[in-house]
PDB file of C-alpha atoms and ligand atoms in Angstrom:
ATOM      1  CA  MET A   5     -16.450 -18.677 -12.507  1.00 61.00           C
ATOM      2  CA  ALA A   6     -16.783 -15.226 -10.936  1.00 73.00           C
ATOM      3  CA  GLU A   7     -13.751 -12.970 -11.198  1.00 79.00           C
ATOM      4  CA  PRO A   8     -11.999 -12.316  -7.885  1.00 87.00           C
ATOM      5  CA  VAL A   9     -12.627  -8.879  -6.354  1.00 96.00           C
ATOM      6  CA  LEU A  10      -9.984  -7.236  -4.205  1.00 98.00           C
ATOM      7  CA  SER A  11     -10.104  -3.936  -2.346  1.00 98.00           C
ATOM      8  CA  GLY A  12      -7.591  -1.603  -0.823  1.00 98.00           C
ATOM      9  CA  GLY A  13      -6.803   1.988   0.002  1.00 98.00           C
ATOM     10  CA  CYS A  14      -4.725   4.464   1.965  1.00 98.00           C
ATOM     11  CA  GLN A  15      -4.196   4.522   5.706  1.00 98.00           C
ATOM     12  CA  CYS A  16      -6.775   7.247   6.458  1.00 97.00           C
ATOM     13  CA  GLY A  17      -9.493   5.800   4.202  1.00 97.00           C
ATOM     14  CA  ALA A  18      -9.989   8.930   2.050  1.00 97.00           C
ATOM     15  CA  VAL A  19      -8.863   6.989  -1.044  1.00 98.00           C
ATOM     16  CA  ARG A  20     -10.229   3.476  -1.679  1.00 98.00           C
ATOM     17  CA  TYR A  21     -10.070   1.196  -4.714  1.00 98.00           C
ATOM     18  CA  ARG A  22     -11.424  -2.063  -6.106  1.00 98.00           C
ATOM     19  CA  ILE A  23      -9.737  -4.567  -8.425  1.00 98.00           C
ATOM     20  CA  GLU A  24     -11.838  -6.996 -10.442  1.00 97.00           C
ATOM     21  CA  GLY A  25      -9.905  -9.926 -11.897  1.00 95.00           C
ATOM     22  CA  THR A  26      -6.580 -11.517 -11.191  1.00 94.00           C
ATOM     23  CA  LEU A  27      -3.498  -9.538 -10.222  1.00 97.00           C
ATOM     24  CA  GLY A  28      -0.556  -9.279 -12.593  1.00 97.00           C
ATOM     25  CA  HIS A  29       3.141  -9.654 -11.839  1.00 98.00           C
ATOM     26  CA  ALA A  30       4.320  -8.672  -8.360  1.00 98.00           C
ATOM     27  CA  GLY A  31       7.872  -7.608  -7.628  1.00 98.00           C
ATOM     28  CA  ILE A  32      10.033  -5.388  -5.510  1.00 98.00           C
ATOM     29  CA  CYS A  33      11.952  -2.334  -6.659  1.00 98.00           C
ATOM     30  CA  HIS A  34      15.078  -1.069  -4.916  1.00 98.00           C
ATOM     31  CA  CYS A  35      15.529   2.042  -7.073  1.00 97.00           C
ATOM     32  CA  ARG A  36      16.349   5.333  -5.388  1.00 97.00           C
ATOM     33  CA  MET A  37      13.048   6.843  -6.521  1.00 97.00           C
ATOM     34  CA  CYS A  38      11.015   4.057  -4.879  1.00 98.00           C
ATOM     35  CA  GLN A  39      13.127   4.494  -1.725  1.00 98.00           C
ATOM     36  CA  LYS A  40      12.173   8.178  -1.590  1.00 98.00           C
ATOM     37  CA  ALA A  41       8.546   7.708  -2.654  1.00 98.00           C
ATOM     38  CA  PHE A  42       7.952   5.046   0.020  1.00 98.00           C
ATOM     39  CA  GLY A  43      10.360   6.453   2.632  1.00 98.00           C
ATOM     40  CA  ASN A  44      11.746   2.945   2.866  1.00 98.00           C
ATOM     41  CA  TRP A  45      14.229   0.379   1.471  1.00 98.00           C
ATOM     42  CA  GLY A  46      12.212   0.387  -1.749  1.00 98.00           C
ATOM     43  CA  ALA A  47       8.770  -0.735  -2.814  1.00 98.00           C
ATOM     44  CA  ALA A  48       6.698  -3.888  -3.243  1.00 98.00           C
ATOM     45  CA  LEU A  49       4.391  -3.414  -6.243  1.00 98.00           C
ATOM     46  CA  VAL A  50       1.833  -5.459  -8.157  1.00 98.00           C
ATOM     47  CA  SER A  51       0.725  -4.795 -11.724  1.00 98.00           C
ATOM     48  CA  VAL A  52      -3.028  -4.274 -12.267  1.00 98.00           C
ATOM     49  CA  PRO A  53      -4.664  -3.398 -15.621  1.00 97.00           C
ATOM     50  CA  LYS A  54      -6.424  -0.022 -15.333  1.00 97.00           C
ATOM     51  CA  ALA A  55      -9.418  -1.640 -17.086  1.00 97.00           C
ATOM     52  CA  GLN A  56      -9.869  -3.847 -13.985  1.00 97.00           C
ATOM     53  CA  PHE A  57      -9.306  -1.003 -11.526  1.00 98.00           C
ATOM     54  CA  THR A  58     -11.812   1.481 -10.009  1.00 98.00           C
ATOM     55  CA  TRP A  59     -11.339   4.288  -7.489  1.00 98.00           C
ATOM     56  CA  THR A  60     -14.311   3.734  -5.161  1.00 98.00           C
ATOM     57  CA  ARG A  61     -13.733   6.626  -2.745  1.00 98.00           C
ATOM     58  CA  GLY A  62     -11.755   9.815  -3.272  1.00 97.00           C
ATOM     59  CA  LYS A  63      -8.957  10.254  -5.778  1.00 97.00           C
ATOM     60  CA  PRO A  64      -5.208  10.140  -5.301  1.00 98.00           C
ATOM     61  CA  SER A  65      -2.924  13.099  -5.853  1.00 98.00           C
ATOM     62  CA  GLU A  66       0.005  12.610  -8.212  1.00 98.00           C
ATOM     63  CA  PHE A  67       3.650  13.586  -8.173  1.00 98.00           C
ATOM     64  CA  ARG A  68       5.685  13.180 -11.348  1.00 97.00           C
ATOM     65  CA  SER A  69       8.951  11.672 -10.160  1.00 96.00           C
ATOM     66  CA  SER A  70      10.405  11.694 -13.661  1.00 96.00           C
ATOM     67  CA  ALA A  71       9.482  12.892 -17.134  1.00 97.00           C
ATOM     68  CA  ILE A  72       7.626   9.633 -17.787  1.00 97.00           C
ATOM     69  CA  VAL A  73       6.423   8.360 -14.383  1.00 97.00           C
ATOM     70  CA  ALA A  74       3.605   9.550 -12.114  1.00 98.00           C
ATOM     71  CA  ARG A  75       3.242   8.383  -8.526  1.00 98.00           C
ATOM     72  CA  GLY A  76      -0.146   8.448  -6.828  1.00 98.00           C
ATOM     73  CA  PHE A  77      -0.578   9.033  -3.113  1.00 98.00           C
ATOM     74  CA  CYS A  78      -3.244  10.128  -0.632  1.00 98.00           C
ATOM     75  CA  ALA A  79      -3.034  13.877  -0.078  1.00 98.00           C
ATOM     76  CA  GLY A  80      -4.621  13.448   3.354  1.00 97.00           C
ATOM     77  CA  CYS A  81      -2.350  10.843   4.938  1.00 98.00           C
ATOM     78  CA  GLY A  82       0.560  10.484   2.511  1.00 98.00           C
ATOM     79  CA  THR A  83       0.178   6.774   1.772  1.00 98.00           C
ATOM     80  CA  PRO A  84       1.926   5.880  -1.519  1.00 98.00           C
ATOM     81  CA  LEU A  85      -0.632   4.091  -3.720  1.00 98.00           C
ATOM     82  CA  TYR A  86       0.834   3.451  -7.182  1.00 98.00           C
ATOM     83  CA  MET A  87       3.290   4.318  -9.875  1.00 97.00           C
ATOM     84  CA  ASN A  88       2.351   4.586 -13.550  1.00 98.00           C
ATOM     85  CA  GLU A  89       4.567   5.088 -16.550  1.00 97.00           C
ATOM     86  CA  ASP A  90       3.020   7.238 -19.303  1.00 97.00           C
ATOM     87  CA  GLY A  91       1.185   5.019 -21.772  1.00 97.00           C
ATOM     88  CA  ASP A  92       1.317   1.934 -19.517  1.00 97.00           C
ATOM     89  CA  PRO A  93      -2.208   0.460 -19.304  1.00 97.00           C
ATOM     90  CA  ASN A  94      -1.360  -0.937 -15.852  1.00 98.00           C
ATOM     91  CA  TYR A  95      -0.987   0.629 -12.427  1.00 98.00           C
ATOM     92  CA  ASP A  96       1.835  -0.706 -10.276  1.00 98.00           C
ATOM     93  CA  ILE A  97      -0.068  -0.789  -7.008  1.00 98.00           C
ATOM     94  CA  ALA A  98       1.725  -0.608  -3.642  1.00 98.00           C
ATOM     95  CA  ILE A  99       1.153  -4.102  -2.220  1.00 98.00           C
ATOM     96  CA  GLY A 100       0.828  -2.855   1.358  1.00 98.00           C
ATOM     97  CA  THR A 101      -2.284  -0.863   0.387  1.00 98.00           C
ATOM     98  CA  LEU A 102      -4.233  -4.021  -0.523  1.00 98.00           C
ATOM     99  CA  ASP A 103      -6.710  -4.958   2.220  1.00 98.00           C
ATOM    100  CA  ASP A 104      -5.105  -8.405   1.996  1.00 98.00           C
ATOM    101  CA  PRO A 105      -1.455  -7.847   1.023  1.00 98.00           C
ATOM    102  CA  GLU A 106      -0.870 -11.626   1.063  1.00 98.00           C
ATOM    103  CA  GLN A 107      -2.700 -11.733  -2.291  1.00 97.00           C
ATOM    104  CA  ALA A 108       0.391 -10.416  -4.107  1.00 98.00           C
ATOM    105  CA  VAL A 109       3.606 -12.401  -3.723  1.00 98.00           C
ATOM    106  CA  PRO A 110       6.702 -10.735  -5.235  1.00 98.00           C
ATOM    107  CA  THR A 111       8.598 -12.997  -7.610  1.00 98.00           C
ATOM    108  CA  SER A 112      11.385 -10.724  -8.886  1.00 98.00           C
ATOM    109  CA  GLN A 113      13.520  -7.713  -7.932  1.00 98.00           C
ATOM    110  CA  VAL A 114      14.586  -4.731  -9.985  1.00 98.00           C
ATOM    111  CA  GLY A 115      16.733  -1.652  -9.361  1.00 98.00           C
ATOM    112  CA  ILE A 116      19.263  -3.725  -7.446  1.00 98.00           C
ATOM    113  CA  GLU A 117      22.030  -1.193  -8.207  1.00 98.00           C
ATOM    114  CA  SER A 118      20.414   0.848  -5.386  1.00 98.00           C
ATOM    115  CA  GLU A 119      19.801  -2.045  -2.976  1.00 98.00           C
ATOM    116  CA  LEU A 120      20.665  -0.942   0.559  1.00 98.00           C
ATOM    117  CA  SER A 121      23.582  -2.798   2.138  1.00 98.00           C
ATOM    118  CA  TRP A 122      21.430  -4.122   5.000  1.00 98.00           C
ATOM    119  CA  PHE A 123      18.460  -5.287   2.931  1.00 98.00           C
ATOM    120  CA  LYS A 124      19.436  -8.955   2.638  1.00 97.00           C
ATOM    121  CA  ALA A 125      19.989  -9.205   6.405  1.00 98.00           C
ATOM    122  CA  LEU A 126      16.439  -8.051   7.267  1.00 97.00           C
ATOM    123  CA  ALA A 127      14.943 -11.546   7.336  1.00 95.00           C
ATOM    124  CA  ASN A 128      17.438 -12.669   9.987  1.00 97.00           C
ATOM    125  CA  LEU A 129      16.994  -9.804  12.451  1.00 97.00           C
ATOM    126  CA  PRO A 130      15.779 -10.645  15.970  1.00 95.00           C
ATOM    127  CA  SER A 131      11.968 -10.637  15.947  1.00 94.00           C
ATOM    128  CA  HIS A 132       9.252  -9.698  18.470  1.00 92.00           C
ATOM    129  CA  SER A 133       5.482  -9.456  18.361  1.00 92.00           C
ATOM    130  CA  THR A 134       3.749  -6.209  19.393  1.00 87.00           C
ATOM    131  CA  GLU A 135       2.562  -7.993  22.562  1.00 86.00           C
ATOM    132  CA  ASP A 136       6.195  -8.779  23.454  1.00 88.00           C
ATOM    133  CA  ASP A 137       7.122  -5.081  23.362  1.00 85.00           C
ATOM    134  CA  ARG A 138       4.043  -3.461  24.901  1.00 86.00           C
ATOM    135  CA  THR A 139       2.370  -3.786  28.277  1.00 87.00           C
ATOM    136  CA  ALA A 140      -1.323  -4.679  28.461  1.00 86.00           C
ATOM    137  CA  GLU A 141      -1.978  -1.077  29.525  1.00 88.00           C
ATOM    138  CA  ASP A 142      -0.097   0.248  26.459  1.00 86.00           C
ATOM    139  CA  LEU A 143      -2.113  -2.026  24.201  1.00 84.00           C
ATOM    140  CA  ARG A 144      -5.402  -0.705  25.608  1.00 85.00           C
ATOM    141  CA  LYS A 145      -4.306   2.828  24.640  1.00 86.00           C
ATOM    142  CA  LEU A 146      -3.455   1.813  21.070  1.00 83.00           C
ATOM    143  CA  LYS A 147      -6.801   2.754  19.588  1.00 85.00           C
ATOM    144  CA  SER A 148      -6.299   2.538  15.832  1.00 89.00           C
ATOM    145  CA  LEU A 149      -7.448   5.473  13.718  1.00 92.00           C
ATOM    146  CA  GLN A 150      -6.460   3.600  10.556  1.00 95.00           C
ATOM    147  CA  HIS A 151      -9.169   2.642   8.062  1.00 97.00           C
ATOM    148  CA  PRO A 152     -10.027  -1.067   8.511  1.00 96.00           C
ATOM    149  CA  ASP A 153      -9.030  -3.668   5.897  1.00 97.00           C
ATOM    150  CA  HIS A 154     -12.443  -3.732   4.199  1.00 97.00           C
ATOM    151  CA  ASP A 155     -14.790  -1.277   2.501  1.00 97.00           C
ATOM    152  CA  THR A 156     -16.935   0.898   4.781  1.00 96.00           C
ATOM    153  CA  GLU A 157     -20.232   2.726   4.158  1.00 94.00           C
ATOM    154  CA  MET A 158     -18.932   5.796   5.922  1.00 92.00           C
ATOM    155  CA  TRP A 159     -15.522   6.873   7.153  1.00 92.00           C
ATOM    156  CA  PRO A 160     -14.683   8.051   9.704  1.00 88.00           C
ATOM    157  CA  PRO A 161     -17.549   6.244  11.464  1.00 84.00           C
ATOM    158  CA  ILE A 162     -20.103   8.514  13.135  1.00 77.00           C
ATOM    159  CA  SER A 163     -20.126   7.717  16.816  1.00 68.00           C
ATOM    160  CA  LYS A 164     -23.619   7.225  18.249  1.00 61.00           C
ATOM    161  CA  SER A 165     -22.533   8.877  21.494  1.00 56.00           C
ATOM    162  CA  SER A 166     -21.398  12.135  19.883  1.00 49.00           C
ATOM    163  CA  PRO A 167     -23.892  15.042  19.899  1.00 50.00           C
TER     164      PRO A 167
HETATM  165 ZN1   ZN B 244      -5.357   8.709   3.160  1.00 60.76          ZN
HETATM  166 ZN1   ZN B 245      11.570   1.840  -8.336  1.00 60.76          ZN
END
């Protein structure tokens, strides 16, 4: 049976990757470093062996957040892409950067000493769709400049109407 192939990348499309084979363990991390690195409550990450991983467009920049951990991100748009502990043969890939983030389902949590007090209440907050909050006119103006959720030959696309 053919190995599954997954793709992903940053928001602007300058950095793209491919994963061949099944994903490893997925989990969420509440630690203070993940909060800072993701600008968020923490991070959802999935383990992928580097041997199954290829950068297909561009390369991430790295910031060493501790003596033993590097964090990769897109220098162009700032999207956090992975963390990697020195000597670990796996990347911990940011689940939201997968073209299909549903492929990685977190099954455990770590760093809970830093869990934000409101985290557990998130699932019960009042919920709206984008259509509920925006007029039809607003929605027409929301022209996405984000890279689509699949590989592209060329990005940004060259418009046929431009000179
Ligand atoms: Zn980018
Ligand atoms: Zn963390």
